[in-house]
PDB file of N, CA and C in Angstrom:
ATOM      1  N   UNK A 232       0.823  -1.178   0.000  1.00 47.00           N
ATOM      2  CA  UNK A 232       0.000   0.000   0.000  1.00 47.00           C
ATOM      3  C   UNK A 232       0.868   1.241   0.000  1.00 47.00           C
ATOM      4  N   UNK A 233       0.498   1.768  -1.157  1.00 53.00           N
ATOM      5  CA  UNK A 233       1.533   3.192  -1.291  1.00 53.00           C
ATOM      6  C   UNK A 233       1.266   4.451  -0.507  1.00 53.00           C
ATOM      7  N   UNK A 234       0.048   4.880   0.035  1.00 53.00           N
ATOM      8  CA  UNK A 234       0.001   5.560   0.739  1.00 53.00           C
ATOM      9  C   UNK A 234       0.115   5.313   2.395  1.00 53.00           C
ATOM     10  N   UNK A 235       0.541   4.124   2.938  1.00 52.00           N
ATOM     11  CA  UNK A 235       0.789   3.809   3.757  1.00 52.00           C
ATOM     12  C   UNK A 235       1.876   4.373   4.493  1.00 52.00           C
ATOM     13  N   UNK A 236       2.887   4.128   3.376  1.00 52.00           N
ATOM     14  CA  UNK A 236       4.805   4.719   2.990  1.00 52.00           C
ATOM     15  C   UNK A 236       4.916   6.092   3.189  1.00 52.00           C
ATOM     16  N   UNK A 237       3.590   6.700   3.551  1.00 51.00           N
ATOM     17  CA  UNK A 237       3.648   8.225   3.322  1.00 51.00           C
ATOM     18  C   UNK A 237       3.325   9.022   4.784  1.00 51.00           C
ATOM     19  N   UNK A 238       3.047   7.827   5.763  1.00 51.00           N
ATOM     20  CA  UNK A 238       2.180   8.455   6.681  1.00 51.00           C
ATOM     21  C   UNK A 238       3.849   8.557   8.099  1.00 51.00           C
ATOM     22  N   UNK A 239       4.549   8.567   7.494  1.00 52.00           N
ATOM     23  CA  UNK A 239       5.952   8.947   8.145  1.00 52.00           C
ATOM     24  C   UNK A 239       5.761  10.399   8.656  1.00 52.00           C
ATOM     25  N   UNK A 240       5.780  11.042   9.664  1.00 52.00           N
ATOM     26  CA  UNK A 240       5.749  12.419  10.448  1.00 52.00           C
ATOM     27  C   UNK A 240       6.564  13.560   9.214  1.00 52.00           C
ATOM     28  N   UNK A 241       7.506  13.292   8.930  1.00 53.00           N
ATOM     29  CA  UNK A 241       8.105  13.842   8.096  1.00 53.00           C
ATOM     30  C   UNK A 241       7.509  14.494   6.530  1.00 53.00           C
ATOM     31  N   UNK A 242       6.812  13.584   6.323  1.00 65.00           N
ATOM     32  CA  UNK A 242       6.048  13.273   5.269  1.00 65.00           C
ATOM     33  C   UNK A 242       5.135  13.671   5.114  1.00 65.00           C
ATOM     34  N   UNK A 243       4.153  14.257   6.017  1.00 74.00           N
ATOM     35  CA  UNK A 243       2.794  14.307   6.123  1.00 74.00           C
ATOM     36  C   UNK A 243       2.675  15.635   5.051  1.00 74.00           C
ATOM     37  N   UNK A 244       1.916  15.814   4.067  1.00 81.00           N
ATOM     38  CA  UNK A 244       1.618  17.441   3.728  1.00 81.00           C
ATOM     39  C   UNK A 244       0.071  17.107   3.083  1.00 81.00           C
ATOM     40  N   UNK A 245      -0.323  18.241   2.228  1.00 85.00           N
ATOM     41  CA  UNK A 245      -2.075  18.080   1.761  1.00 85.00           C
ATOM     42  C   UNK A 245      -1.895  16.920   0.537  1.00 85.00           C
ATOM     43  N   UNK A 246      -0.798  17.076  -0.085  1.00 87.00           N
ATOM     44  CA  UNK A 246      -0.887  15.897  -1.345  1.00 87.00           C
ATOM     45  C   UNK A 246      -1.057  13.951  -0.364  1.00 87.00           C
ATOM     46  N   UNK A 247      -0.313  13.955   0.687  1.00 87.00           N
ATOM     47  CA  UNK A 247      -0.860  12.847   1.552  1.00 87.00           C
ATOM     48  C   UNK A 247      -2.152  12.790   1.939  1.00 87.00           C
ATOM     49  N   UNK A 248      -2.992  14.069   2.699  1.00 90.00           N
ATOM     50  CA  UNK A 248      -4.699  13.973   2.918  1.00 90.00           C
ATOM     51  C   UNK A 248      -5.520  13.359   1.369  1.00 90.00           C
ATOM     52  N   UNK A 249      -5.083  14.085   0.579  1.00 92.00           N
ATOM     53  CA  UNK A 249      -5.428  14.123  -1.244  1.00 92.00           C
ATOM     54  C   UNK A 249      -5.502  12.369  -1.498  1.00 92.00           C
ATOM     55  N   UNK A 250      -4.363  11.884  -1.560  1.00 92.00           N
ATOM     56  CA  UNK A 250      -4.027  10.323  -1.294  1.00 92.00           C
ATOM     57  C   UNK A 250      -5.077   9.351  -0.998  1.00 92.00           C
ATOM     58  N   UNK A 251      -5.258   9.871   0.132  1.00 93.00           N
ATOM     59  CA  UNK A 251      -5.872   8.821   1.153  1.00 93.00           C
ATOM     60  C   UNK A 251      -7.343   9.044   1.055  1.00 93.00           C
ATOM     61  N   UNK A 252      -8.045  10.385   0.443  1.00 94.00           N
ATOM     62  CA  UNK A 252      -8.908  10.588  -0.118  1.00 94.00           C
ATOM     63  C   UNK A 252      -9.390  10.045  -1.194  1.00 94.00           C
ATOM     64  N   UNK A 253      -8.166  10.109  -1.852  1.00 95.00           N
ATOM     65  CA  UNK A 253      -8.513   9.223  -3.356  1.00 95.00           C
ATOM     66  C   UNK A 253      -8.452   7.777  -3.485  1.00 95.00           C
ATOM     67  N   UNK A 254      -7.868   7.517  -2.479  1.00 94.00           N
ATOM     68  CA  UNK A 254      -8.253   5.780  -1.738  1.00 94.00           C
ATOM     69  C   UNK A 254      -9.075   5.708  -1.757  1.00 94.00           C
ATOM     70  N   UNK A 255      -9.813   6.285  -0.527  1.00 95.00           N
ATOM     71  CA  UNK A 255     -10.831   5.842  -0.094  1.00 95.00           C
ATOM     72  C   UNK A 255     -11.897   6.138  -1.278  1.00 95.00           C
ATOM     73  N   UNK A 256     -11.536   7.032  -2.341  1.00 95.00           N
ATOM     74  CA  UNK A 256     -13.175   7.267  -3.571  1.00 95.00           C
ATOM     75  C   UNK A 256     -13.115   5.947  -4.180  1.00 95.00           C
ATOM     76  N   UNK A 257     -11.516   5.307  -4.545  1.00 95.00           N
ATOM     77  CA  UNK A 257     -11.283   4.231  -5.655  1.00 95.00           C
ATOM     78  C   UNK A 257     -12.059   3.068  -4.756  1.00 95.00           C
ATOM     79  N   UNK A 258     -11.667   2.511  -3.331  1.00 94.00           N
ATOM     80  CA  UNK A 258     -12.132   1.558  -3.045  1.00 94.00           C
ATOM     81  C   UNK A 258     -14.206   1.726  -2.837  1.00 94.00           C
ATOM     82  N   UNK A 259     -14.325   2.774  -2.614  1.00 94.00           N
ATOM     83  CA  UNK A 259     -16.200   2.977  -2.888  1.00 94.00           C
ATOM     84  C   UNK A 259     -16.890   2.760  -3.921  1.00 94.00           C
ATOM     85  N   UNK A 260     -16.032   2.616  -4.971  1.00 95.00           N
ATOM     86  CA  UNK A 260     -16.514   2.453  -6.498  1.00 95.00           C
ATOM     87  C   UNK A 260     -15.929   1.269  -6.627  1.00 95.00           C
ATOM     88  N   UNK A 261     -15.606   0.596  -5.949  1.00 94.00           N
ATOM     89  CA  UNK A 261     -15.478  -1.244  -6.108  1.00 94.00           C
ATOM     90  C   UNK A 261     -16.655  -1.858  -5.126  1.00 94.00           C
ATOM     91  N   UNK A 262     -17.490  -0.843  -4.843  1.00 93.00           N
ATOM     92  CA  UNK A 262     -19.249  -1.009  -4.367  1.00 93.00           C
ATOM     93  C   UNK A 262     -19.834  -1.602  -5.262  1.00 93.00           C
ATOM     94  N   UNK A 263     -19.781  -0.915  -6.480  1.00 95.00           N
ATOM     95  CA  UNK A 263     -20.732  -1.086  -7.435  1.00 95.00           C
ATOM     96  C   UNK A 263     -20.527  -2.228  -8.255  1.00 95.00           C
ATOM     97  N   UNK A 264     -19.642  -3.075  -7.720  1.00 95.00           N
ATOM     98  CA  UNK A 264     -19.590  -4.580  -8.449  1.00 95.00           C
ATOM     99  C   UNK A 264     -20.038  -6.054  -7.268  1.00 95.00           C
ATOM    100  N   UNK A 265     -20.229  -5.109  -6.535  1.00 94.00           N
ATOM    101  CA  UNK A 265     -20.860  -6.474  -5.256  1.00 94.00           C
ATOM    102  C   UNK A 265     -20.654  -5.621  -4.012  1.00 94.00           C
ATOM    103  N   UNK A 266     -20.816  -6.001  -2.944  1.00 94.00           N
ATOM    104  CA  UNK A 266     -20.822  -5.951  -1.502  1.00 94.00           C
ATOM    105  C   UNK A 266     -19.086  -6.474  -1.182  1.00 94.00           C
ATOM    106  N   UNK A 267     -18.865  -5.738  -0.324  1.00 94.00           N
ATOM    107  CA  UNK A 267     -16.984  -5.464  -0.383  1.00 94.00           C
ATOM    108  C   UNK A 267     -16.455  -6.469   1.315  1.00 94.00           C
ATOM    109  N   UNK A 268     -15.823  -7.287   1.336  1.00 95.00           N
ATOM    110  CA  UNK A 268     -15.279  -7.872   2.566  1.00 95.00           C
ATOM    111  C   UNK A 268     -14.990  -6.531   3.654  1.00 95.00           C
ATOM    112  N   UNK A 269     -15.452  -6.897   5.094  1.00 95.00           N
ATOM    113  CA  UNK A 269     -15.378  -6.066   5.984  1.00 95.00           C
ATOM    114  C   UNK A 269     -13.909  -5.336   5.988  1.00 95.00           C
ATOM    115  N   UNK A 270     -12.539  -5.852   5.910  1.00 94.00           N
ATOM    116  CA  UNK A 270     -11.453  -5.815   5.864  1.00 94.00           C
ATOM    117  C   UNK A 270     -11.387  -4.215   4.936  1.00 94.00           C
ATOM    118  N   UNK A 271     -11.685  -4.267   3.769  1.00 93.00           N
ATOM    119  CA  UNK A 271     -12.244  -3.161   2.689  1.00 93.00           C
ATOM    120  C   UNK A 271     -12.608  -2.001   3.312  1.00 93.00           C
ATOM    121  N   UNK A 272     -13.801  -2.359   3.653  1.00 95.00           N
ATOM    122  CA  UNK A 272     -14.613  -1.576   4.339  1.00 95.00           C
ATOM    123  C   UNK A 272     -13.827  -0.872   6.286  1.00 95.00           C
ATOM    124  N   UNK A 273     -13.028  -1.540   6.156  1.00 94.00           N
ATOM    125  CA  UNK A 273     -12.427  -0.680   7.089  1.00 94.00           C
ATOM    126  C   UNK A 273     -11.117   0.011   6.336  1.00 94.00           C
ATOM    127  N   UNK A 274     -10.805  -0.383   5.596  1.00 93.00           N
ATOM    128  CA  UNK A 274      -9.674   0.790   4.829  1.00 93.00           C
ATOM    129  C   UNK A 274     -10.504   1.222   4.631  1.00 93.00           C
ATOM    130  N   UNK A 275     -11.694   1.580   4.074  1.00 95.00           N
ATOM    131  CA  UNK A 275     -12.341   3.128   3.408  1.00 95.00           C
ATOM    132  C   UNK A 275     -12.281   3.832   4.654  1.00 95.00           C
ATOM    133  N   UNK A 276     -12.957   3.012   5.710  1.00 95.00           N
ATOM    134  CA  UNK A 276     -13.010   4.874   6.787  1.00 95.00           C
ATOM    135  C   UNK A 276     -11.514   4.984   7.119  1.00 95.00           C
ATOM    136  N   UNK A 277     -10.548   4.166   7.274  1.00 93.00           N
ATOM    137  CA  UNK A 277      -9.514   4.807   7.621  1.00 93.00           C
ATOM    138  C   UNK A 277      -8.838   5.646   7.455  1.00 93.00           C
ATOM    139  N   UNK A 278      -9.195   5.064   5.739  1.00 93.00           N
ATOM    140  CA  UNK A 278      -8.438   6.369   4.842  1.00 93.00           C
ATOM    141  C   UNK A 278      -9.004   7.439   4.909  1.00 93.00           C
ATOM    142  N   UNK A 279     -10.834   7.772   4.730  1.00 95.00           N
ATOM    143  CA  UNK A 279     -11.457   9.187   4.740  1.00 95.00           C
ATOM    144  C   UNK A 279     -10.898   9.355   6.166  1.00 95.00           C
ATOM    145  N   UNK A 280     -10.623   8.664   7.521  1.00 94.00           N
ATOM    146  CA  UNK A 280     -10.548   8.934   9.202  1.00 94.00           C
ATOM    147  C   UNK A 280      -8.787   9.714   8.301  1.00 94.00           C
ATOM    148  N   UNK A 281      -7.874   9.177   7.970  1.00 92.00           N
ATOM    149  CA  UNK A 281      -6.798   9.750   7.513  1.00 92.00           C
ATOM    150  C   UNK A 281      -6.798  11.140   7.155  1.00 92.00           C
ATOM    151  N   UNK A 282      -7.644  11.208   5.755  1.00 93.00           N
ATOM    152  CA  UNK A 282      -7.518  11.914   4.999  1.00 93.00           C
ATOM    153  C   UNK A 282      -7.952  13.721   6.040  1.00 93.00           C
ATOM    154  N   UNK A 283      -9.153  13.198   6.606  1.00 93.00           N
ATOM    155  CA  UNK A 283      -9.528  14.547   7.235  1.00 93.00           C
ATOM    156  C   UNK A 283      -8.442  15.170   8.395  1.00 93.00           C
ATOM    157  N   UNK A 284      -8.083  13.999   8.837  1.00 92.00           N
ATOM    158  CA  UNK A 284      -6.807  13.965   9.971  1.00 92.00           C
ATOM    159  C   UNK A 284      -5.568  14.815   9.579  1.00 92.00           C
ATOM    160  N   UNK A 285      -5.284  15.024   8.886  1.00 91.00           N
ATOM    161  CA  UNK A 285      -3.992  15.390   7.850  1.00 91.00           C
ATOM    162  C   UNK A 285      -4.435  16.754   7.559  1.00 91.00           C
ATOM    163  N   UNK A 286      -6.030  16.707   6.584  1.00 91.00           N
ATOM    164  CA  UNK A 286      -6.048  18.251   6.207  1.00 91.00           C
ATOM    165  C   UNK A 286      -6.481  19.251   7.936  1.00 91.00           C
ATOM    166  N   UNK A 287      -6.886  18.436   8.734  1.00 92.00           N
ATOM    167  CA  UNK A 287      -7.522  19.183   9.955  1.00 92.00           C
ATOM    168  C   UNK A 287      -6.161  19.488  10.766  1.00 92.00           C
ATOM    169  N   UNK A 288      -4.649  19.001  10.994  1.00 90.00           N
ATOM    170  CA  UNK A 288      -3.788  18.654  11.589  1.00 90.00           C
ATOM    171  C   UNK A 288      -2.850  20.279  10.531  1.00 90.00           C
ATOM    172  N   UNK A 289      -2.930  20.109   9.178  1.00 88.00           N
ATOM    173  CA  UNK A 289      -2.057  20.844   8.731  1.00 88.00           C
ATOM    174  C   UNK A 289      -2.702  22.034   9.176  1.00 88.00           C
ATOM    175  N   UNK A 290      -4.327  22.553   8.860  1.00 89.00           N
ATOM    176  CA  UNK A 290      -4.889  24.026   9.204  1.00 89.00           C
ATOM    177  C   UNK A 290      -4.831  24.273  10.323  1.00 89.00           C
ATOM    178  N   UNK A 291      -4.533  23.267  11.416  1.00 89.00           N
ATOM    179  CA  UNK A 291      -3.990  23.738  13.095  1.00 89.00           C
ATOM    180  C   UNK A 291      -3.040  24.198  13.401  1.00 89.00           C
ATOM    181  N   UNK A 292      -1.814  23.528  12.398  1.00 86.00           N
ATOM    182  CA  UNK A 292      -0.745  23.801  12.335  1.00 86.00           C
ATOM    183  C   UNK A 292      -0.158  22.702  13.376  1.00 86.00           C
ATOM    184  N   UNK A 293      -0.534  21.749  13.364  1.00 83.00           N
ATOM    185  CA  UNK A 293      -0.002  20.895  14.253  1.00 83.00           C
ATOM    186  C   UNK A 293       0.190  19.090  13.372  1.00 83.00           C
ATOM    187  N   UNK A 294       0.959  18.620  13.952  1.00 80.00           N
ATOM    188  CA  UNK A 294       1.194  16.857  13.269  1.00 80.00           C
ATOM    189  C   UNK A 294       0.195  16.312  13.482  1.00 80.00           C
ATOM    190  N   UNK A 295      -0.187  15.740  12.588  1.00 80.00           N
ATOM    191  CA  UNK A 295      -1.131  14.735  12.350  1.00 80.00           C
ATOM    192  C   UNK A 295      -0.898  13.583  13.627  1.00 80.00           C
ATOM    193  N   UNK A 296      -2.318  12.964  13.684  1.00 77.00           N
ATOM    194  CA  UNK A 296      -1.751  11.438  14.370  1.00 77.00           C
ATOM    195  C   UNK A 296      -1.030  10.804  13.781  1.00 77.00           C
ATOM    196  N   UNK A 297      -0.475   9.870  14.787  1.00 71.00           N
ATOM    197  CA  UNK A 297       0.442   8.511  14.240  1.00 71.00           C
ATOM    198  C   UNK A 297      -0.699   7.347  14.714  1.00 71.00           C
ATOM    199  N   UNK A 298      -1.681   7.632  15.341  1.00 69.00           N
ATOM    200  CA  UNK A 298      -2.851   6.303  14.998  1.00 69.00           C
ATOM    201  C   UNK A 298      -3.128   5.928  14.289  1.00 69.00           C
ATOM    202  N   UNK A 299      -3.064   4.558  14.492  1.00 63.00           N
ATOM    203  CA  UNK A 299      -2.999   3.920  12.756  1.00 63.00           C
ATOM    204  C   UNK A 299      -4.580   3.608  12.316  1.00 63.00           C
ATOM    205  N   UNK A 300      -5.667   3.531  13.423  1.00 55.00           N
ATOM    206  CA  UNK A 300      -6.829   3.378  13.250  1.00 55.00           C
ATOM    207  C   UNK A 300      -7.453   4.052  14.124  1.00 55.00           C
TER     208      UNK A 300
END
């Protein structure tokens, strides 16, 4: 998982929130071919739980979590 590699403190900026956003749209549109294993379905919120984490963390001006869930 490539955006995984990204969630290093160092690393964090809006193109990482962007990422994990666009995860989570690609895996929602693998909805529309069946009903998705729970496993799935918890990367999607993680990633949108990510994605907002990152853009809410940079406009504070503060680091993001390092929680991984």
């Amino acid at each position: 998982y490539k955006v995984q590699s990204f969630t290093l403190p160092t690393l964090i900026c809006r193109k990482t929130g962007r990422m994990f956003l666009v995860a989570s749209h690609f895996l929602d549109v693998l909805k529309s071919f069946g009903p998705l294993p729970d496993d799935i379905e918890e990367k999607i919120k993680y990633a949108r739980w990510k994605a907002a984490d990152i853009v809410k963390a940079i406009n504070e001006g503060r680091q993001p979590s390092t929680q991984t869930s």
